[in-house]
Coordinates of C-alpha atoms and ligand atoms in Angstrom, one line a residue:
M19 CA 18.1 -8.8 -9.9
A20 CA 15.2 -6.4 -10.3
S21 CA 12.7 -7.8 -7.6
S22 CA 15.5 -7.9 -5.7
L23 CA 15.2 -4.0 -5.6
S24 CA 11.3 -3.7 -5.0
A25 CA 12.2 -3.8 -1.5
S26 CA 13.3 -0.8 -0.9
L27 CA 11.8 1.6 -3.9
S28 CA 9.2 3.6 -2.0
S29 CA 12.4 5.6 -1.2
H30 CA 13.7 5.7 -4.7
V31 CA 9.9 7.0 -5.7
C32 CA 11.7 10.4 -4.5
L33 CA 14.7 10.2 -6.2
A34 CA 12.9 9.6 -9.7
R35 CA 10.4 12.3 -9.0
K36 CA 8.5 11.3 -11.6
E37 CA 5.4 12.7 -11.8
S38 CA 3.6 9.4 -13.6
F39 CA 5.9 7.2 -11.3
S40 CA 3.8 7.9 -8.4
R41 CA 0.9 6.6 -10.0
V42 CA 2.6 3.6 -11.4
P43 CA 1.7 0.6 -8.4
V44 CA 5.7 -0.1 -6.6
K45 CA 4.3 -3.9 -7.3
A46 CA 4.6 -3.6 -11.2
L47 CA 7.4 -1.6 -11.2
S48 CA 10.1 -4.0 -10.1
R49 CA 8.9 -6.1 -13.4
C50 CA 9.6 -2.4 -15.1
L51 CA 13.3 -1.9 -13.8
V52 CA 15.1 -2.6 -16.7
P53 CA 19.1 -1.5 -17.1
R54 CA 20.4 0.9 -18.9
K55 CA 22.5 0.1 -22.2
G56 CA 26.3 0.5 -21.2
L57 CA 26.0 1.4 -17.4
P58 CA 27.5 -0.6 -15.2
E59 CA 24.4 -3.2 -13.7
K60 CA 23.1 -2.7 -10.3
R61 CA 23.9 1.3 -11.0
C62 CA 21.3 2.7 -13.3
F63 CA 17.9 2.1 -14.2
R64 CA 14.9 3.1 -16.7
I65 CA 11.6 2.7 -15.2
L66 CA 9.3 1.1 -18.1
Y67 CA 6.0 1.5 -18.0
N68 CA 3.9 0.4 -20.9
R69 CA 7.3 -0.1 -22.4
K70 CA 7.8 4.1 -21.9
I71 CA 10.5 4.7 -19.6
I72 CA 9.1 7.2 -17.1
G73 CA 11.9 7.4 -15.0
A74 CA 15.3 6.5 -13.3
V75 CA 16.4 4.4 -10.1
D76 CA 19.2 4.5 -9.0
S77 CA 19.3 1.1 -7.0
M78 CA 22.6 2.5 -5.3
A79 CA 20.7 4.9 -4.1
T80 CA 20.6 5.9 -0.3
R81 CA 17.6 7.4 1.8
E82 CA 20.2 10.8 2.3
D83 CA 20.5 10.6 -1.5
A84 CA 17.0 11.1 -2.0
T85 CA 15.9 13.3 0.5
P86 CA 17.4 17.1 -1.5
A87 CA 14.4 15.0 -3.9
I88 CA 11.9 15.9 -0.8
N89 CA 9.5 19.1 -1.2
D90 CA 10.3 19.5 2.8
G91 CA 7.6 22.7 2.9
S92 CA 10.1 25.3 3.3
K93 CA 12.7 24.3 0.9
I94 CA 11.6 23.0 -2.8
R95 CA 14.5 21.7 -5.1
V96 CA 13.8 22.9 -8.8
P97 CA 13.8 20.6 -12.3
H98 CA 16.9 21.7 -13.4
V99 CA 18.4 21.0 -17.2
L100 CA 22.2 21.6 -17.4
T101 CA 22.9 23.2 -21.1
V102 CA 26.3 22.3 -22.5
A103 CA 26.4 24.7 -25.7
G104 CA 27.3 27.8 -27.6
S105 CA 26.7 31.8 -26.3
D106 CA 25.3 34.0 -29.3
S107 CA 26.2 36.9 -29.2
G108 CA 22.8 38.4 -31.4
G109 CA 20.7 36.3 -27.9
G110 CA 18.4 34.3 -30.7
A111 CA 20.0 31.0 -30.5
G112 CA 22.7 28.7 -28.1
I113 CA 23.1 29.0 -24.9
Q114 CA 20.6 32.7 -24.9
A115 CA 17.7 30.9 -26.2
D116 CA 18.1 27.2 -24.0
L117 CA 18.1 30.2 -21.0
K118 CA 14.9 31.3 -22.2
A119 CA 13.6 28.4 -23.1
C120 CA 13.8 27.2 -19.3
A121 CA 12.9 29.9 -17.5
A122 CA 9.5 29.9 -20.2
R123 CA 9.1 26.3 -19.1
G124 CA 9.9 27.0 -15.5
V125 CA 13.0 24.9 -14.7
Y126 CA 15.8 26.1 -13.4
C127 CA 19.2 26.7 -15.8
S128 CA 22.8 25.9 -16.1
T129 CA 25.3 26.4 -18.5
V130 CA 28.9 25.2 -19.4
I131 CA 30.2 27.7 -23.0
T132 CA 31.8 25.5 -25.6
A133 CA 32.5 28.1 -28.0
V134 CA 31.7 31.7 -28.2
T135 CA 30.1 33.4 -31.4
A136 CA 29.8 36.8 -32.8
Q137 CA 26.3 36.0 -34.6
N138 CA 23.6 38.4 -35.0
T139 CA 20.3 37.9 -37.4
V140 CA 22.4 37.7 -41.0
G141 CA 25.0 34.8 -39.8
V142 CA 28.3 33.8 -38.3
Q143 CA 31.1 36.3 -38.7
G144 CA 33.3 34.3 -35.9
V145 CA 33.7 32.0 -33.5
S146 CA 36.1 31.2 -30.7
L147 CA 36.2 27.9 -28.9
V148 CA 36.3 27.2 -25.1
S149 CA 39.0 24.9 -24.1
E150 CA 38.9 21.6 -23.1
E151 CA 40.1 22.5 -20.0
F152 CA 37.9 25.3 -19.1
V153 CA 34.5 23.1 -20.5
A154 CA 36.2 20.8 -18.4
E155 CA 36.3 23.5 -14.8
Q156 CA 32.8 24.5 -15.8
L157 CA 31.0 21.0 -15.7
K158 CA 33.0 20.6 -12.3
S159 CA 31.6 23.2 -10.9
V160 CA 28.0 23.2 -12.0
L161 CA 28.2 19.2 -11.3
S162 CA 29.9 18.9 -8.2
D163 CA 27.6 22.1 -6.3
M164 CA 24.2 21.7 -7.9
H165 CA 21.6 18.8 -8.4
V166 CA 21.0 18.8 -12.2
D167 CA 18.0 16.3 -13.8
V168 CA 18.8 16.9 -17.4
V169 CA 22.4 17.1 -19.8
K170 CA 20.7 19.1 -22.8
T171 CA 23.6 19.3 -25.4
G172 CA 23.7 21.7 -28.1
M173 CA 27.1 23.2 -30.1
L174 CA 29.7 20.8 -29.3
P175 CA 32.6 22.2 -31.3
S176 CA 35.5 19.8 -30.9
V177 CA 36.4 15.9 -30.5
G178 CA 38.0 16.9 -27.2
I179 CA 34.9 18.9 -26.6
V180 CA 32.8 15.7 -26.8
K181 CA 35.4 13.5 -24.3
V182 CA 35.5 15.6 -22.1
L183 CA 31.4 15.4 -21.7
L184 CA 31.2 12.1 -22.0
H185 CA 33.5 11.7 -19.3
S186 CA 31.3 13.6 -17.0
L187 CA 28.3 12.0 -17.7
N188 CA 30.4 8.5 -16.7
E189 CA 30.5 10.6 -13.3
F190 CA 27.0 11.1 -13.4
P191 CA 25.0 8.1 -15.3
N192 CA 21.9 9.2 -13.8
L193 CA 21.9 12.1 -15.3
A194 CA 19.3 12.2 -18.2
L195 CA 21.0 13.4 -22.1
V196 CA 19.0 15.7 -24.5
V197 CA 21.2 16.0 -27.8
D198 CA 20.3 18.6 -29.9
P199 CA 23.1 17.4 -32.8
V200 CA 24.2 20.9 -33.9
M201 CA 26.4 21.5 -37.1
V202 CA 25.3 24.2 -39.4
S203 CA 23.5 27.7 -37.7
T204 CA 20.5 28.7 -39.3
S205 CA 22.6 31.1 -41.7
G206 CA 23.8 27.7 -43.2
D207 CA 27.6 28.7 -40.7
V208 CA 29.1 25.2 -39.9
L209 CA 29.1 25.1 -36.1
A210 CA 30.8 21.4 -35.7
G211 CA 33.1 20.2 -38.4
P212 CA 32.5 16.8 -40.1
S213 CA 35.5 15.3 -37.8
I214 CA 33.2 15.2 -34.3
I215 CA 30.9 12.9 -36.5
D216 CA 32.1 9.6 -35.2
V217 CA 32.7 10.6 -32.0
F218 CA 28.9 11.4 -31.5
R219 CA 27.9 8.1 -34.1
E220 CA 30.0 6.4 -31.5
E221 CA 30.3 7.2 -27.7
L222 CA 27.4 10.3 -27.9
L223 CA 24.6 9.0 -29.0
P224 CA 24.6 5.8 -27.5
R225 CA 24.6 7.8 -24.3
A226 CA 21.8 10.1 -25.3
D227 CA 17.9 9.6 -24.0
I228 CA 17.1 11.8 -26.9
L229 CA 18.4 12.5 -30.5
T230 CA 16.6 16.3 -32.4
P231 CA 17.9 16.7 -35.8
N232 CA 16.6 18.7 -38.0
L233 CA 16.9 16.9 -41.4
C234 CA 20.2 18.4 -43.3
E235 CA 21.8 17.2 -39.6
A236 CA 20.1 13.1 -39.4
S237 CA 21.5 13.5 -43.3
T238 CA 25.0 13.9 -42.0
L239 CA 25.0 11.5 -39.2
L240 CA 24.1 9.1 -41.5
G241 CA 26.8 9.4 -44.0
G242 CA 24.6 11.6 -46.6
K243 CA 21.4 10.2 -46.9
Q244 CA 18.8 11.8 -48.5
I245 CA 15.9 12.7 -46.4
K246 CA 13.3 14.5 -48.6
T247 CA 10.0 12.5 -47.6
V248 CA 8.2 12.1 -44.2
G249 CA 9.0 8.8 -45.8
D250 CA 12.6 9.3 -45.2
M251 CA 12.3 10.7 -42.5
Y252 CA 10.8 7.9 -40.8
Q253 CA 13.8 5.9 -41.4
A254 CA 16.0 7.7 -41.3
A255 CA 14.3 8.1 -37.5
K256 CA 14.6 4.3 -37.0
L257 CA 18.5 4.3 -38.6
L258 CA 19.3 6.3 -36.5
H259 CA 17.8 5.4 -33.2
D260 CA 20.5 2.2 -34.2
M261 CA 23.2 4.1 -33.8
G262 CA 22.1 4.0 -29.8
P263 CA 19.4 7.0 -28.0
R264 CA 16.8 5.8 -26.8
N265 CA 14.6 8.2 -28.9
V266 CA 14.9 10.4 -32.1
L267 CA 12.8 13.2 -33.2
V268 CA 13.8 14.0 -36.7
K269 CA 12.4 17.2 -37.0
G270 CA 11.0 17.6 -40.7
G271 CA 10.8 21.9 -40.7
D272 CA 12.6 21.7 -44.0
L273 CA 10.8 19.5 -45.8
P274 CA 10.6 20.9 -49.0
D275 CA 6.7 21.1 -50.7
S276 CA 5.4 20.4 -47.0
F277 CA 2.2 22.3 -45.8
D278 CA 2.5 21.1 -42.3
A279 CA 5.4 20.8 -39.6
V280 CA 5.7 17.4 -39.2
D281 CA 8.2 15.3 -37.1
V282 CA 8.6 12.1 -37.0
L283 CA 9.4 10.8 -32.9
F284 CA 10.4 6.7 -32.9
D285 CA 10.8 5.3 -29.0
G286 CA 12.4 2.0 -30.4
E287 CA 8.8 0.4 -30.7
E288 CA 6.5 2.9 -32.0
F289 CA 6.4 6.2 -34.2
Y290 CA 4.4 8.8 -34.0
E291 CA 4.1 11.6 -36.4
L292 CA 3.6 15.1 -35.0
R293 CA 1.8 17.3 -37.0
A294 CA 1.7 21.2 -36.4
A295 CA 0.1 23.3 -38.5
R296 CA 3.3 25.0 -40.0
V297 CA 3.5 29.3 -39.0
K298 CA 5.0 31.9 -41.8
T299 CA 7.8 33.5 -40.7
C300 CA 11.2 34.3 -40.5
N301 CA 12.0 34.2 -37.3
T302 CA 13.1 31.3 -36.6
H303 CA 16.6 31.6 -35.2
G304 CA 16.9 29.2 -32.5
T305 CA 14.1 27.0 -32.6
G306 CA 16.1 24.2 -32.2
C307 CA 17.5 25.3 -29.5
T308 CA 14.3 26.3 -27.9
L309 CA 12.5 22.4 -28.6
A310 CA 15.4 20.6 -27.7
S311 CA 16.1 23.0 -24.2
C312 CA 11.8 22.5 -23.7
I313 CA 12.3 18.8 -23.9
A314 CA 14.5 19.0 -21.6
A315 CA 13.0 21.0 -19.5
E316 CA 9.9 18.3 -19.8
L317 CA 11.7 16.0 -19.1
A318 CA 13.4 17.7 -15.6
K319 CA 10.1 18.1 -14.8
G320 CA 9.2 14.7 -14.8
S321 CA 6.9 14.1 -18.2
P322 CA 7.8 10.6 -20.0
I323 CA 9.4 11.6 -23.3
L324 CA 5.9 11.6 -25.7
S325 CA 4.7 14.1 -24.0
A326 CA 7.9 16.7 -23.3
V327 CA 7.8 15.8 -27.0
K328 CA 3.8 16.9 -27.5
V329 CA 4.6 19.9 -25.7
A330 CA 8.1 21.6 -26.4
K331 CA 6.8 21.1 -30.0
R332 CA 3.5 22.8 -29.3
F333 CA 5.8 26.2 -27.5
V334 CA 7.8 26.5 -30.3
E335 CA 4.5 27.1 -32.4
A336 CA 3.5 29.5 -30.3
T337 CA 6.7 30.9 -29.5
L338 CA 7.0 31.1 -33.7
D339 CA 3.6 32.4 -34.0
Y340 CA 3.3 35.0 -31.2
S341 CA 7.0 36.2 -33.2
K342 CA 6.3 36.4 -36.6
E343 CA 6.1 39.8 -37.1
I344 CA 8.6 41.0 -34.3
V345 CA 11.8 42.9 -36.3
V346 CA 14.7 42.9 -34.3
G347 CA 18.1 43.4 -36.2
N348 CA 18.4 43.4 -39.9
G349 CA 19.5 39.9 -41.2
P350 CA 16.9 37.2 -42.4
Q351 CA 16.3 35.0 -40.0
G352 CA 15.3 36.8 -36.7
P353 CA 14.6 35.4 -33.1
L354 CA 11.7 34.3 -31.0
D355 CA 10.3 35.9 -28.1
H356 CA 10.0 33.3 -25.6
F357 CA 7.8 34.8 -22.8
L358 CA 5.8 36.2 -25.9
R359 CA 5.8 39.4 -24.1
I360 CA 8.1 41.9 -26.1
K361 CA 4.8 42.3 -28.8
K362 CA 2.8 42.9 -26.5
D363 CA 4.3 45.7 -24.4
I364 CA 5.1 47.8 -26.8
Q365 CA 1.5 47.4 -28.5
V366 CA 0.0 47.4 -25.8
S367 CA 1.1 50.7 -24.2
G368 CA 4.7 51.6 -25.3
K369 CA 5.4 52.5 -22.1
H370 CA 4.4 50.9 -18.3
W371 CA 5.5 53.4 -15.8
A372 CA 5.2 52.0 -12.0
F373 CA 2.4 53.1 -9.5
D374 CA 1.9 56.1 -9.1
P375 CA 0.0 57.3 -5.7
K376 CA -0.7 60.7 -6.8
S377 CA -3.3 59.0 -9.2
L378 CA -5.8 57.5 -6.3
V379 CA -6.7 61.8 -5.5
L380 CA -10.1 60.9 -7.8
Y381 CA -10.7 56.6 -7.8
A382 CA -13.9 56.9 -9.8
V383 CA -15.6 53.1 -8.9
T384 CA -18.6 52.3 -11.8
D385 CA -21.7 50.2 -11.0
S386 CA -24.0 48.7 -13.5
G387 CA -27.5 49.1 -11.9
M388 CA -26.3 53.0 -12.1
N389 CA -25.4 53.3 -15.2
R390 CA -28.1 50.7 -16.2
N391 CA -30.9 53.5 -13.9
W392 CA -29.5 55.9 -16.4
G393 CA -29.4 54.1 -19.9
R394 CA -25.7 54.1 -20.1
S395 CA -23.2 52.2 -21.2
I396 CA -20.1 51.7 -19.1
M397 CA -17.7 52.9 -21.2
V398 CA -20.1 55.9 -22.0
A399 CA -19.7 56.4 -18.2
V400 CA -16.3 56.0 -17.5
K401 CA -15.0 58.4 -20.2
D402 CA -16.9 60.8 -18.5
A403 CA -15.5 60.6 -15.8
I404 CA -12.2 61.3 -17.0
E405 CA -12.9 63.6 -18.9
G406 CA -14.4 65.4 -15.7
G407 CA -11.4 64.3 -14.2
A408 CA -10.8 61.0 -12.2
T409 CA -7.3 59.9 -12.4
I410 CA -8.2 55.9 -11.8
V411 CA -11.0 54.0 -12.5
Q412 CA -11.9 50.9 -11.4
L413 CA -14.5 48.6 -13.0
R414 CA -17.3 47.9 -9.7
E415 CA -19.8 44.8 -12.1
K416 CA -21.6 43.2 -9.6
D417 CA -24.4 41.6 -10.7
A418 CA -22.8 41.5 -15.1
E419 CA -21.8 38.0 -17.0
T420 CA -18.3 37.4 -17.0
G421 CA -18.3 37.3 -20.5
D422 CA -20.0 40.8 -21.1
F423 CA -17.9 42.2 -18.3
I424 CA -15.0 41.2 -20.3
E425 CA -16.4 43.2 -24.0
A426 CA -16.7 45.9 -21.3
A427 CA -13.1 46.0 -19.1
K428 CA -11.9 45.6 -22.7
S429 CA -14.1 48.9 -23.9
C430 CA -13.2 50.3 -21.0
M431 CA -8.8 49.5 -21.0
E432 CA -8.8 51.2 -23.9
V433 CA -10.4 54.6 -23.4
C434 CA -8.3 54.8 -19.8
R435 CA -5.2 53.9 -22.4
S436 CA -6.1 56.6 -24.4
Y437 CA -6.4 59.2 -21.7
G438 CA -3.1 57.4 -19.9
V439 CA -5.9 56.6 -16.5
P440 CA -5.4 53.1 -15.1
L441 CA -8.0 50.9 -14.9
L442 CA -8.4 48.6 -11.8
I443 CA -11.5 45.5 -11.5
N444 CA -13.2 45.2 -8.8
D445 CA -12.9 41.3 -7.4
R446 CA -12.0 39.9 -10.4
V447 CA -8.5 38.4 -11.3
D448 CA -9.7 36.4 -14.1
V449 CA -11.0 39.3 -15.8
A450 CA -8.1 41.5 -15.1
L451 CA -6.3 39.1 -16.8
A452 CA -8.3 38.8 -19.8
C453 CA -8.4 42.4 -20.4
D454 CA -4.9 43.3 -19.5
A455 CA -5.8 45.1 -17.1
D456 CA -3.8 47.5 -14.7
G457 CA -4.5 46.5 -11.5
V458 CA -7.6 44.1 -9.0
H459 CA -9.2 45.5 -5.8
V460 CA -9.7 42.7 -3.5
G461 CA -11.6 43.2 0.1
Q462 CA -10.8 41.1 3.3
S463 CA -13.3 38.1 2.2
D464 CA -11.9 38.2 -1.4
M465 CA -8.8 37.2 -3.3
P466 CA -6.2 37.2 -0.5
A467 CA -3.9 39.5 -2.3
R468 CA -0.5 38.0 -2.1
L469 CA -2.0 35.6 -4.1
V470 CA -3.4 37.3 -6.6
R471 CA 0.4 39.6 -6.9
T472 CA 1.6 36.2 -7.7
I473 CA -1.1 35.9 -10.1
L474 CA -0.1 39.0 -11.7
G475 CA 2.8 39.5 -11.0
P476 CA 5.1 42.5 -10.2
D477 CA 3.6 45.9 -12.9
K478 CA 0.1 45.4 -11.6
I479 CA -1.4 47.9 -9.6
I480 CA -2.7 45.8 -6.4
G481 CA -5.7 47.6 -3.8
V482 CA -7.3 46.3 -0.6
S483 CA -10.2 47.3 1.2
C484 CA -9.2 47.3 4.5
K485 CA -11.0 48.3 8.2
T486 CA -7.9 48.4 10.6
P487 CA -4.6 49.4 10.9
D488 CA -4.3 44.9 11.3
Q489 CA -6.0 44.4 7.7
A490 CA -3.6 47.6 6.2
H491 CA -0.2 45.9 7.5
R492 CA -1.4 42.7 5.7
A493 CA -2.0 44.1 2.9
W494 CA 1.4 46.0 3.1
V495 CA 3.2 42.3 3.9
D496 CA 1.1 41.1 1.1
G497 CA 2.6 43.0 -2.0
A498 CA -0.4 46.1 -2.2
D499 CA 0.3 49.1 -3.6
Y500 CA -2.9 50.8 -1.5
I501 CA -5.4 50.9 0.4
G502 CA -9.0 51.5 0.3
C503 CA -10.4 52.3 4.0
G504 CA -14.6 52.7 4.5
G505 CA -16.8 53.4 4.1
V506 CA -16.1 56.9 6.2
Y507 CA -19.7 57.1 6.3
P508 CA -22.8 55.6 6.0
T509 CA -23.5 54.7 2.0
N510 CA -26.2 53.3 0.2
T511 CA -24.3 51.5 -2.4
K512 CA -22.8 48.2 0.3
E513 CA -25.9 46.5 1.9
N514 CA -24.5 46.2 5.4
N515 CA -20.9 47.8 5.0
R516 CA -19.5 49.0 8.4
T517 CA -18.9 52.0 9.0
I518 CA -15.2 53.4 10.9
G519 CA -15.7 57.0 10.8
L520 CA -13.2 59.9 10.4
D521 CA -10.9 58.6 13.2
G522 CA -11.1 55.5 12.4
L523 CA -9.6 56.1 8.8
K524 CA -6.8 58.1 10.9
A525 CA -6.3 55.5 12.7
I526 CA -5.6 53.4 9.3
C527 CA -3.2 56.0 7.7
L528 CA -1.3 56.6 11.0
T529 CA -0.1 53.3 10.9
S530 CA -0.3 52.3 7.4
K531 CA 3.0 52.8 4.9
L532 CA 0.5 52.4 1.6
P533 CA -1.2 55.5 0.7
V534 CA -4.7 55.2 1.4
V535 CA -7.9 55.9 -0.6
A536 CA -10.6 57.0 1.5
I537 CA -14.7 55.6 0.6
G538 CA -18.1 55.3 1.5
G539 CA -20.8 57.7 1.4
I540 CA -18.8 60.8 0.6
G541 CA -19.3 63.6 -2.3
L542 CA -19.0 67.1 -2.5
L543 CA -20.1 68.3 0.9
N544 CA -17.8 66.2 2.5
A545 CA -14.8 65.6 0.6
G546 CA -13.0 68.5 0.9
T547 CA -13.3 67.3 5.4
V548 CA -11.7 63.9 4.6
M549 CA -9.5 65.6 3.1
G550 CA -8.4 67.8 6.1
I551 CA -7.8 64.6 8.6
G552 CA -4.1 65.5 8.0
A553 CA -2.7 62.8 7.3
P554 CA 0.2 62.8 4.2
N555 CA -0.6 59.2 2.8
L556 CA -4.4 59.8 2.5
E557 CA -4.1 60.5 -1.6
G558 CA -8.1 61.2 -2.3
V559 CA -10.9 59.6 -2.5
A560 CA -13.0 56.6 -3.8
V561 CA -16.3 57.5 -4.9
V562 CA -19.5 56.0 -6.8
S563 CA -23.4 57.4 -6.7
A564 CA -21.3 60.7 -6.4
I565 CA -20.2 60.6 -9.5
F566 CA -22.1 57.8 -12.0
D567 CA -25.6 57.8 -9.9
R568 CA -25.8 61.5 -11.3
E569 CA -27.2 62.6 -14.4
C570 CA -23.6 64.7 -15.8
I571 CA -21.4 62.5 -14.6
L572 CA -18.2 64.6 -16.4
E573 CA -20.1 67.7 -14.3
E574 CA -20.0 66.0 -10.6
A575 CA -16.3 64.7 -11.2
R576 CA -15.4 68.0 -12.1
K577 CA -16.8 69.7 -9.5
L578 CA -15.5 67.1 -7.3
R579 CA -12.2 67.2 -8.9
L580 CA -11.9 71.0 -7.8
V581 CA -12.8 70.5 -4.5
L582 CA -10.4 68.2 -3.6
E583 CA -7.5 70.1 -5.7
E584 CA -8.6 73.3 -2.9
A585 CA -8.3 70.2 0.1
K586 CA -4.4 69.9 -1.1
H587 CA -3.8 73.9 -1.8
Q588 CA -5.6 74.2 1.6
S589 CA -3.2 71.9 2.7
L590 CA -0.4 72.8 2.0
V591 CA -0.8 76.4 3.3
R592 CA -1.4 74.4 7.1
E593 CA 1.8 72.7 6.2
S594 CA 3.7 75.5 5.5
A595 CA 1.8 78.0 8.3
Ligands
LIG627 C1 -10.8 51.7 -3.9 C2 -12.2 50.9 -2.6 N1 -12.5 50.4 -1.3 C3 -12.4 49.6 -1.0 C4 -13.6 48.9 -1.8 C5 -14.5 48.1 -1.2 O1 -14.1 46.6 -2.0 P1 -14.7 45.1 -1.1 O2 -14.7 45.5 0.3 O3 -14.0 44.3 -2.1 O4 -16.3 45.0 -1.7 P2 -16.4 45.0 -2.8 O5 -16.4 46.7 -3.7 O6 -16.0 44.0 -3.6 O7 -18.3 45.0 -2.6 C6 -13.3 48.9 -3.2 N2 -13.9 48.3 -4.3 N3 -12.9 50.2 -3.6
LIG628 C1 -17.8 49.9 -2.5 C2 -17.5 50.0 -1.4 N1 -16.3 49.7 -0.2 C3 -16.2 50.3 0.5 C4 -16.4 49.9 2.0 O1 -16.2 50.4 3.1 O2 -15.0 49.0 1.6 S1 -17.7 51.4 0.6 C5 -18.2 51.0 -1.3 C6 -19.4 51.9 -1.3 C7 -19.2 53.5 -1.9 O3 -20.0 54.1 -2.9 P1 -20.6 55.3 -2.6 O4 -19.6 56.1 -3.1 O5 -21.9 55.1 -3.1 O6 -21.1 55.3 -1.2
LIG629 MG1 -14.9 42.9 -3.4

């Protein structure tokens, strides 16, 4: 039967969409097709390669079936996990954890809610089951419309709900299934009673691609078997595998006297002992849901089981480590921070403001050569510029070693944050990421602003150098926050820099939808003239030598700021006249 499929395999490759699949010769695949247990022959095949499941093929798939899996250039079908689980009002576990884990792993997640729990970091105060009919309706809504790759189950609180789910799974035999046999919450509250154990053992587990019990759940499924050692975990994994799931991951998080966090994966042939240093934290609420969702997310992307489990374990470790000191609620078990951000955002500045174009008034751009000549550090130069009145700083360190640049940038970040002045990095997105700078300034031959925006995200400031109205328009389309226009006058600071003059500057300002800062050859003597061109979106001037190639940075910045304030005053007088 397998050989009869090999002729049409190429169209089915898309359907399986397993990355590893594409590296397997088609000839080898025909030998690898293995009918899936419990499913009608000729319907669905697991693809085994080196004895590992690497994908699934529907033998009756047509080219049309496969079409949605192909990226046609403009439309991309994303990996999709459907979680069938309970809602946790505290947001740490259940559906809420599943959504966050999938989002953090870059996978779309739809939800079928089986129960609503009133829950917090103290415990579970109440549970309200969703009716079987309504669970069925949710399943139908999702599965009749969307292409789901993997179903992940959490809290399945009644036999009826498990049966409803099994019915849907029978209708969609290609769906991979991750079963997290949730029975008791981290607080010790029962979420699914012993009545469901039989239907789990007899009907759900044989359908599962992977089962992910903790020690208590493994013991319950095995009729109360004691699991106290890693050796017991191996036995439990084997016994659970005999119940039908293709893979079993017994999680040893609760193993007594264990220095490491040990999990045992059994794929029916080999055992894998996965060890990591135990993270000391009480913020563990939701780790089981997160791990299972993350495994589901990786499988949806096309990973083989072992690599999905390894990535998921590493992700949970990282979130545990990151979240170990965060405080959410007064109970003994807090939640995870799936996006590794909450703590950082609070610590870094307490607040994030949107970019304010008024911060462009006096834009100080550093120059490592000038600082060297005057024998001062970048940090001291930046501090003096800010104390003199600079409203935004750009580190333009063309000849610095990357490591030195990052260290200097980190120190300057501290200074700038303490004064509430934004700090941008010239050219180097990597350095900006490493020091969590407020943004980046790029020119026409640097990384395109659109890509910088994708990498830095929506919160960071992006500036683009422009010499023409077309470039200014492009910068706006690409998601920049402001443009730098120059050289207004000739400059010795930047070699071979074309001068656009005041007329060039004005032409750009007139059409630009973005705020503008003028640059190039600007100093005390001409800053007023530049600001006087009468363009409302010209917010300020950017200077290098007028501040940093002077004996006293603070004094020069102060004088320049006064000139700019006077120019602003004059323009207000002109407007009101
Ligand atoms: C505010 C501001 N405007 C223009 C530039 C010049 O950027 P770019 O054209 O990329 O040239 P380099 O500075 O990288 O030599 C700037 N840095 N800042
Ligand atoms: C970095 C830079 N960019 C320019 C542009 O025209 O885009 S001119 C310039 C150098 C500006 O230095 P100074 O203030 O010493 O003239
Ligand atoms: Mg540049």
